[in-house]
């Protein structure tokens, strides 16, 4: 957060205010280049001291790292800084205050791009509670190439620019200071400061110091200036006489300096609360004092630039942000030259007078060359410093916002939520004109046959139904059947789980699975029979497996002799399918014997040992010792001991089998077999990913497919107890299993209970739906379905299913729909997947609404929440509320609450008690380790360097925060850390203690497990931390430095090297892999480049004559085919086939088949020219998948890519296109997929490797963890690999060590949400339940949790929303919806556009516009349609373009690009609407201002510099000047110092920082829609005309080329725009009974036309 508007005022207030507001943020994000920046401000001396003061303030009063020691933006030190720190982006203005400054910014942008650093424009920025939104200009290869190719020209142009800036500086100084140059002025400033140090040896405050030094230096310089003029030669006499009229006498400037000294004394004595009440003088300084003011600013700058010479002087720099106050100076000047001169004499007060005299006397002492006047009187001259002005004092009382008062409401929800506030608020009387003139829609309705009160169909009704659930049409039923078959196939591709038939059962008492089992005596006869049958079946199965092993054993043993690795792989494949422990034990013993034999043979013949054989031998020992200890006989132990002896692990061998091992080799002979390192080091360094995980061996009767871990059993207990849980566990750890267990439980309980699964994306919805359909089958009554889906695009079986899969916005629609509450009561459980989206950018508040509205238990799943305890605590408070509500309503059990909903349920179903408990289940251990690698290019080839996670850390980071909780090391990385620590601190006292083979936890362990390795890692980390805390920081720094790989940056076009990267990973057997990029265009392009690379490779390998052979073959085939067809025609004519002709036909067909085979072989893609695994999927299935995208937009491209084993995946693909990539990737056919971050949100696509192939600001800590979590397939890969390709080393370090952002909540309310809540409260099926839900939403915002002040703000905003809705005619005074409430709430996605649209409709503007081509016609001209699109494009789907874009000289070929303004009548209506809302909002701010924390309002937010204090009461002058308290209520006291008052809140585009910041409300919460948006430089930002342009030309390519929107993104935007038009069209038709209403017809015509154009692309 940047500092608030500072206590500084100077000429040129707008750029200054902007500079100080953005200063903190800019300087922390992108350090300034000192010399360049100073040059850029030489033409603006009023800003130079402010820039210097800001830098000093941030350096001395904040913890921000401010660096300014760079000679220029093309300097080597700046380049090194960017390489070392690599900021996410630099914030730069696209236009400077002068044209030279603009050029300088352009150089900075060009050079930053060359260094691969992104640029964010400072103009056009907006922000919310959590984020800054701005225009991003990413660095691309073409920018880097341009800089490289034109480096000399750029440097030459830059030098020319710097020369011009220097000339500006020289000319600026020459005019003011004559023969005194820059160096002289710096020396003068230093000398002045040195003199002051002698006068004030005890030190002082920066405000006093700057005041006296700057005044004395300015007066000396002005004296010098006047002396120079007198010495001018007689040739210039005429000019001098003209100029002297503009030059004031020294005495007059002394008076001005005295006034300045007095103003500084006011700063010292007056708190901000008093200064904020100062009068605002509107007069400007007279022209003739501008020279001195400019000179004074230069002197301020020179003094501040040399303030560092005060290093050993007691100088207080706290108030660097409060060095001067120009409005205060004007106030004092106005008093002395007007009011005092007219006879008003106000005393200064003793303290102020004393301080002022001290300052002025010091100024006198510092000026030695001439004498200055005494402190009093302050004015000795009569010259006016201020221009005459008819109204010199701003009357803020006239601008005072009228406190409109509240319209009283009689409503239970209002009373319950804000009742405690109502008693303190001013209410309007019933006969008040505002109350009597409340908007009524009747007149409009009756005139035009509209029924605005008529209930509308909701989003559910309007969403396209994939299947007509009631149709009995055979063709339709076949398509439904095909859909379900495909879904099961899709689900089967996600997980190989056999489908389970679910039968409804009576609810049984919960078994206690942790209790010991009872004796057999308690078994029933049926149970005994079942147990015996199972035993017999198991014995039979064991016999089968023994026979199978007998058959396979010989071939596997022989293969192990020839190739150990290949043989072991086949052996392990057998072990995976085998269930008998005795058979598996025998197999492992055979493998161990083979490994020992192979090791002996290898060591006899080789000098360098292949430790892979030793690894395989130890793996077998691990397996035997851990999995089958009860089966080990003495002979087996003897063999294991022998193997350990051969590896050189004598001590372990003796501990296992102490008896003398029979040795057919003498000791010296066995030494040659030894691996030469200790057993623990060997296991950690070479077997890390093979280490046995601690898994439970006792089955859980609730789970058939696997043995769940302890934490997974806790999840099952949660579901069994009907409890809620927040579950945080790594990706692929198995947390989703609880979801399916929960579904099965509800499916078994009855046919009525519903589970809702909420997923963040449509891709995940489709995936989960397919998994559910594959997992479960259930016979349900007619019309009922097991699984349903509801998204914005389509729905099927949503309200007649038992498992609904949906997205948050659609579930919210159902929860808020008044007439869906009966269905809502059927919900038994809700599962929230990827619940960390609660902290996301778009729609985060919807997740909140869902979590607080549901009454049933829930499971909230995520892999990345940094503050799960806080989230759980919040959710527990919500459940506590529901418990109280249930008690209040007398509905303690699910039975009472759900009465009437489950008429056909089994009676036991109702015995389940509601649970209000919310558990937190945390599990942090990944099944497989992740190792990171950096890709670099050397000699036009790609190399990989292992990146040790500790290399991302610094000693400072470890000292402050410790090791990040999720920074885990693989076992070999732990060994690497120990070795490096040992290397760089020779006298490390605990080195032996931490030696892996002597570490106490590993003592006498034959088998080192994963958990043991983790304990060693934690101990080593703790020891390393103690190094830093106990003074061994230098050694620690050397360790971290040594672990870090060399940073290798390449000037190559890295994205073009992408195919080589993929090829290299294939050779290393690291496929399948996901490649994450952040641009839709690059995702598609890189996939195409890989395909081209493979095609070119095939072309090079293809024999020269192959094409000719293929061509000849095709010709032969054509001839043979013709012969066959000719013969068949003859047979048909003759009907009887002669024997000879029959034989000829057989020969021809055989020839054709033979030719086809040869041709197929000729055209076959060689294995090394494709990444596709042809064996992974059969041809028929592959064709079925391809057929689904036959007619889709990207179908042909995806099919061609898939043929080479490549795919891409992003949000703009249709769900069928995404499914193609997902299915084929999971099946193993596609092995290379490029993707955006959408794939990281829960989509089940595990892989061996993850590659970050593009740097982006979207690659942050959260996305990094989500994406890297995909690496390592459980059950297939014991190790996952993460590769960084073209990601700078500093960025990698930030990603690894940064924490995931905490979930803090968003501003939860909007006007439309309040309206939707009131609709639910007044029209809900169950009024009590509906009101309880509404109050839950209002009371339980995550943002306001444990923050009563925020809650008060939300209550007042709720009141403001109600008042707005009442005044606009959407609610009556009882809180019931009236008028067009339904239409407004239906367009809830688009606030405030929905409110503006309805206001236009009510005013009759659309009726005026929508006139048909002729009377009685139902058709509208193209001109009317285009105007209608123009209006809608100004309201919906607005995309702003940077202001600078309008000045570009780019030629647009198809699009107009810049959207025209609204037609005049619409524009006037919009202005009127905005003004009404702004007045109401400003009035609301006055009411809410009382909640501000004024203690915080009087301090700067970043530095916490405080400006409170005791008000000055003994000065009459202070009382006289600071007497304007009116109009300073809702505005920040800092902003008051700039002359602003409450009245400014009524101005369009008032900056948010003008409002009191602690009330937590800003203009973003006001439902206004400005037709013209201006950036912070006052330039208008045009709207992108993409919707209107597309309507005119119908070309997506045109939008890409001219409107600068990616094709996929453009398609989504147009689709949303089309859906909005459709939604309006349907709503209007439902509201109007006149079938021929022009507005309704016009919108229907537009909707049809727009969808037709969209379908065409």
Short mmCIF file of C-alpha atoms in Angstrom, two decimals, residues 1120-1142 1144-1145 1148:
data_model
loop_
_atom_site.label_atom_id
_atom_site.label_comp_id
_atom_site.label_asym_id
_atom_site.label_seq_id
_atom_site.Cartn_x
_atom_site.Cartn_y
_atom_site.Cartn_z
CA UNK A 1120 -7.45 -52.15 -58.84
CA UNK A 1121 -10.44 -50.45 -57.16
CA UNK A 1122 -11.89 -49.61 -60.58
CA UNK A 1123 -11.46 -53.23 -61.73
CA UNK A 1124 -13.23 -54.52 -58.60
CA UNK A 1125 -16.12 -52.06 -59.05
CA UNK A 1126 -16.39 -52.97 -62.76
CA UNK A 1127 -16.55 -56.68 -62.00
CA UNK A 1128 -19.14 -56.15 -59.27
CA UNK A 1129 -21.31 -54.18 -61.71
CA UNK A 1130 -21.09 -57.06 -64.22
CA UNK A 1131 -22.07 -59.61 -61.55
CA UNK A 1132 -25.09 -57.52 -60.59
CA UNK A 1133 -26.26 -57.50 -64.22
CA UNK A 1134 -25.68 -61.23 -64.78
CA UNK A 1135 -26.88 -62.16 -61.28
CA UNK A 1136 -24.97 -65.44 -61.53
CA UNK A 1137 -21.21 -65.22 -60.94
CA UNK A 1138 -19.05 -67.42 -63.26
CA UNK A 1139 -16.42 -69.34 -61.37
CA UNK A 1140 -13.48 -67.78 -63.25
CA UNK A 1141 -14.76 -64.26 -62.60
CA UNK A 1142 -15.27 -65.09 -58.94
CA UNK A 1144 -10.50 -62.99 -60.49
CA UNK A 1145 -12.41 -60.85 -57.96
CA UNK A 1148 -8.06 -58.33 -57.13
#
